[in-house]
Coordinates of C-alpha atoms and ligand atoms in Angstrom, one line a residue:
X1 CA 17.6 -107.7 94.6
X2 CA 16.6 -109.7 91.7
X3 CA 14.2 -108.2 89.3
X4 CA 12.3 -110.6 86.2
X5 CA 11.4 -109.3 82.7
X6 CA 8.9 -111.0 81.4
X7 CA 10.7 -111.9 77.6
X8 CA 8.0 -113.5 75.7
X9 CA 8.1 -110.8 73.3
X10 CA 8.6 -106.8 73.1
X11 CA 11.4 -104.5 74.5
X12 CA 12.6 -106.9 77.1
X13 CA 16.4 -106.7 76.9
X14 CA 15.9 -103.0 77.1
X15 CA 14.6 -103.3 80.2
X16 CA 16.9 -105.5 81.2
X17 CA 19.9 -103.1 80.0
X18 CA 18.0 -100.4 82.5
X19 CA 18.3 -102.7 85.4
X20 CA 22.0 -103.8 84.9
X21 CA 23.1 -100.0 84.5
X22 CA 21.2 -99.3 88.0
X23 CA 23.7 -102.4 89.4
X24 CA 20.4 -105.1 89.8
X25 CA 20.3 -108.3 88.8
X26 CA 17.6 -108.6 85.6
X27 CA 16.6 -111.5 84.2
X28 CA 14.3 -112.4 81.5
X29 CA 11.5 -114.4 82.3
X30 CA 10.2 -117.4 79.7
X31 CA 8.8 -120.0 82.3
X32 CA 6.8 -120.2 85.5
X33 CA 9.8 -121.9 87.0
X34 CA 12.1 -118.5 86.1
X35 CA 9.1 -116.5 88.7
X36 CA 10.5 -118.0 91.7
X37 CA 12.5 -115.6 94.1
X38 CA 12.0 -112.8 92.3
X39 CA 11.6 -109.3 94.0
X40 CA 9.7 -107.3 91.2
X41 CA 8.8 -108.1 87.4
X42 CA 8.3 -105.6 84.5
X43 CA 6.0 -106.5 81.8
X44 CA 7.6 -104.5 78.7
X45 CA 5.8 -103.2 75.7
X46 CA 5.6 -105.5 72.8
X47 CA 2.1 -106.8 71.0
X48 CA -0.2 -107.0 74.1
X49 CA -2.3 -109.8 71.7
X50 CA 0.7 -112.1 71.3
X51 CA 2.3 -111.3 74.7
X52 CA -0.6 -112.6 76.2
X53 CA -1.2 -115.3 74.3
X54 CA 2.4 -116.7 75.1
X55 CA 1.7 -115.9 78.5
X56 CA -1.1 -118.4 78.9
X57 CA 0.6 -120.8 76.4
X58 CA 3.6 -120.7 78.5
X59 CA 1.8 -120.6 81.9
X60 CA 2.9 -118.0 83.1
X61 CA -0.6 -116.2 84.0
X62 CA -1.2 -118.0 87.4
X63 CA 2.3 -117.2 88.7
X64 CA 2.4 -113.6 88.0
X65 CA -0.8 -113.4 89.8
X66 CA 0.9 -115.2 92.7
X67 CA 3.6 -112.5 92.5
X68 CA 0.8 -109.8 92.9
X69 CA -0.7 -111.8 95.6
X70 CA 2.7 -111.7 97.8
X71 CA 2.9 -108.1 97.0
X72 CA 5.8 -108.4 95.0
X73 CA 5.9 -105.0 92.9
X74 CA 5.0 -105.4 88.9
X75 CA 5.7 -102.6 86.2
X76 CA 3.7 -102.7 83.4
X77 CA 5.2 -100.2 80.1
X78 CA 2.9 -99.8 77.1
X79 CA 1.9 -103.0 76.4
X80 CA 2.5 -104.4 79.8
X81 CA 0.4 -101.2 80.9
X82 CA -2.8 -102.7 78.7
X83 CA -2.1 -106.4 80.6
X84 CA -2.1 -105.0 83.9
X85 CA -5.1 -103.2 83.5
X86 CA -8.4 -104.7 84.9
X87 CA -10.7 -103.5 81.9
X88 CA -9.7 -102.8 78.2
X89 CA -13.2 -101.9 76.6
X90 CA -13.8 -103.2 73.4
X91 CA -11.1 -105.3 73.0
X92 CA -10.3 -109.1 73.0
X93 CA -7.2 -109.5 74.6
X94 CA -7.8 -111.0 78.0
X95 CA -5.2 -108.7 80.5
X96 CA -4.1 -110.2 83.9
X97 CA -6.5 -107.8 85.9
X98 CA -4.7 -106.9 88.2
X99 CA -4.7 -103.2 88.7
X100 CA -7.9 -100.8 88.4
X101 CA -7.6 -98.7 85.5
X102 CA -9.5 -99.4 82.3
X103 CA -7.1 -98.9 78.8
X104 CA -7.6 -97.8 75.7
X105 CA -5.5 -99.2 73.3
X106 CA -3.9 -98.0 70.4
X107 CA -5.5 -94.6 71.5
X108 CA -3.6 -92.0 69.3
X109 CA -4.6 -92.7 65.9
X110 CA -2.2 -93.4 63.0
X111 CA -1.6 -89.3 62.7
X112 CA -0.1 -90.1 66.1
X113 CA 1.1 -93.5 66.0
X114 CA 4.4 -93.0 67.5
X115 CA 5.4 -89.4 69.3
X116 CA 7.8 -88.3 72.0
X117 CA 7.4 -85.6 74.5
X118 CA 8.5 -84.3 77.6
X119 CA 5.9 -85.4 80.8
X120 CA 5.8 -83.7 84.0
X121 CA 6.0 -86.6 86.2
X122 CA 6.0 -85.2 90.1
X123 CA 7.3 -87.8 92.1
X124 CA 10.4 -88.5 90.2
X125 CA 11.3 -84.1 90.7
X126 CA 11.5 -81.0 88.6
X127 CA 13.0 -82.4 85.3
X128 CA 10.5 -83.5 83.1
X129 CA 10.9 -86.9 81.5
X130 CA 11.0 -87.4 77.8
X131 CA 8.6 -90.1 77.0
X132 CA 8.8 -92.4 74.0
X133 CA 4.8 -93.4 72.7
X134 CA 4.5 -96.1 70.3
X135 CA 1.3 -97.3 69.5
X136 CA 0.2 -96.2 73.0
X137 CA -2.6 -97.0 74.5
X138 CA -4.1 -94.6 76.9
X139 CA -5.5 -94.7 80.6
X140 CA -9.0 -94.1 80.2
X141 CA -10.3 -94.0 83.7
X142 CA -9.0 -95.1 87.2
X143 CA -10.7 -96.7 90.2
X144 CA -9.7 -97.5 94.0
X145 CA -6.5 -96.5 95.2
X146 CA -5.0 -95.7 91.9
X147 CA -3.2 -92.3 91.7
X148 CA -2.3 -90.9 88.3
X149 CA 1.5 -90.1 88.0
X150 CA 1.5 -88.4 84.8
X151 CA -0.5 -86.8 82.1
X152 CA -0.4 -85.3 78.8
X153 CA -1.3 -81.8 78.2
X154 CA -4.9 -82.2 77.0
X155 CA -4.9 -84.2 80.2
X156 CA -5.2 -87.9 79.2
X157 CA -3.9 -90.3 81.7
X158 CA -0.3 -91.9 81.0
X159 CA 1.3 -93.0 83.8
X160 CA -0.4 -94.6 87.3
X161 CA 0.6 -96.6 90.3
X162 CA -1.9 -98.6 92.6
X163 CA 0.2 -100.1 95.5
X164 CA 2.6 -102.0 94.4
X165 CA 1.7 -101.8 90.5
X166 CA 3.4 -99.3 88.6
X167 CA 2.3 -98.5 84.8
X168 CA 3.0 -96.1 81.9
X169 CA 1.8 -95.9 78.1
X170 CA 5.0 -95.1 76.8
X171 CA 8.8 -96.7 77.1
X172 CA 10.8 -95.4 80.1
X173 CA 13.8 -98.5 78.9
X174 CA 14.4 -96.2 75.4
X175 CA 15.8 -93.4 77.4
X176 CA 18.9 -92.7 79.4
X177 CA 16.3 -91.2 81.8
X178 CA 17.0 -93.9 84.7
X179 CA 14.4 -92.3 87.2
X180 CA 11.1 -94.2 86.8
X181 CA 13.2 -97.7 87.0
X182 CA 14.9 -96.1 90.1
X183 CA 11.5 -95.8 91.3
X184 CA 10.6 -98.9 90.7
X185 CA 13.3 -99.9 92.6
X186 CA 12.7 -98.1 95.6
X187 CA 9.0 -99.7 95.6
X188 CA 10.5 -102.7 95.8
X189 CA 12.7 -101.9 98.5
X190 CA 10.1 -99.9 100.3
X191 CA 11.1 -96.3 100.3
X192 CA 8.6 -95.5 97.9
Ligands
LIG201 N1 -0.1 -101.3 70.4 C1 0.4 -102.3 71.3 C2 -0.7 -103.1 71.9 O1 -1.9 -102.8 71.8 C3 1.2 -101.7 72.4 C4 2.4 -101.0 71.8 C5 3.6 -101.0 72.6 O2 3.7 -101.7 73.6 N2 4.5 -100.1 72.3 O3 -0.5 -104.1 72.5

């Protein structure tokens, strides 16, 4: 199995730390060429503005859609959750569009820039998952097929999947909490 990180910018070699710890080839993705025979790609957090902007400058944007298109799983963390996401109200950057849920960025003020907390996340089992926010954006609404997978407890959306996408506001790679890369995984392969 051989998993891409998107590296233009953000917590990339986290990610890719994650991967290699669960025994998967990782590597980081820089150009449309690097896309080829991959089985799954994670779009890390980062500056969604400037990840996006490399992506298009780098030309990346039509071969991650062809990724999506084959069915090839994607997970999108934090800012990778706001690129995946079909609508981002009131904001210019331009996401990929691929899954339907509409973002809000930066949605927790600066009292609540950065938090952590412990998310009950059902399909990874009983133990809640501590979850790293920083800068988060939030899932304001979903559409389609999309089945929220965690939420906070005044109940704001922060975690999804639609098929093959997989998203969450905050940073599963800054834990030692391997499960929601695990699951990942087993999209990938099908179990899940
Ligand atoms: N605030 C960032 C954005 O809007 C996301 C932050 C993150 O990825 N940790 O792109």
């Amino acid at each position: 199995m051989k998993i891409g990180v998107l590296a233009s910018q953000g917590a990339f070699a986290e990610h890719i730390a994650v991967l290699k710890k669960l025994g998967v080839e990782a590597i980081p993705v820089r150009l449309p060429r690097q896309l080829e025979g991959l089985d799954g790609l994670i779009i890390p957090g980062g500056e969604s503005t400037t990840i996006s902007k490399l992506m298009k400058d780098y030309d990346l944007v039509s071969g991650i859609k062809q990724l999506a298109e084959e069915g090839k799983p994607i997970f999108g963390t934090c800012a990778g959750m706001i690129l995946l996401a079909k609508k981002i109200p009131g904001s210019t950057v331009e996401p990929l569009g691929l899954m339907d849920i509409s973002v809000r960025r930066n949605a927790f003020g600066r009292q609540n820039e950065s938090f952590e907390t412990d998310l009950d996340i059902p399909v990874l089992g009983e133990k809640p998952f501590h979850a790293v926010f920083i800068r988060a954006p939030l899932i304001e609404s979903v559409n389609g097929t999309t089945e929220i997978l965690a939420r906070l407890e005044d109940s704001t959306a922060v975690a999804a999947r639609q098929g093959k996408f997989l998203v969450t506001a905050f940073h599963p790679e800054l834990t030692d909490d391997l499960r929601l890369h695990r699951y990942f995984l087993e999209m990938i392969s099908g179990v899940k």
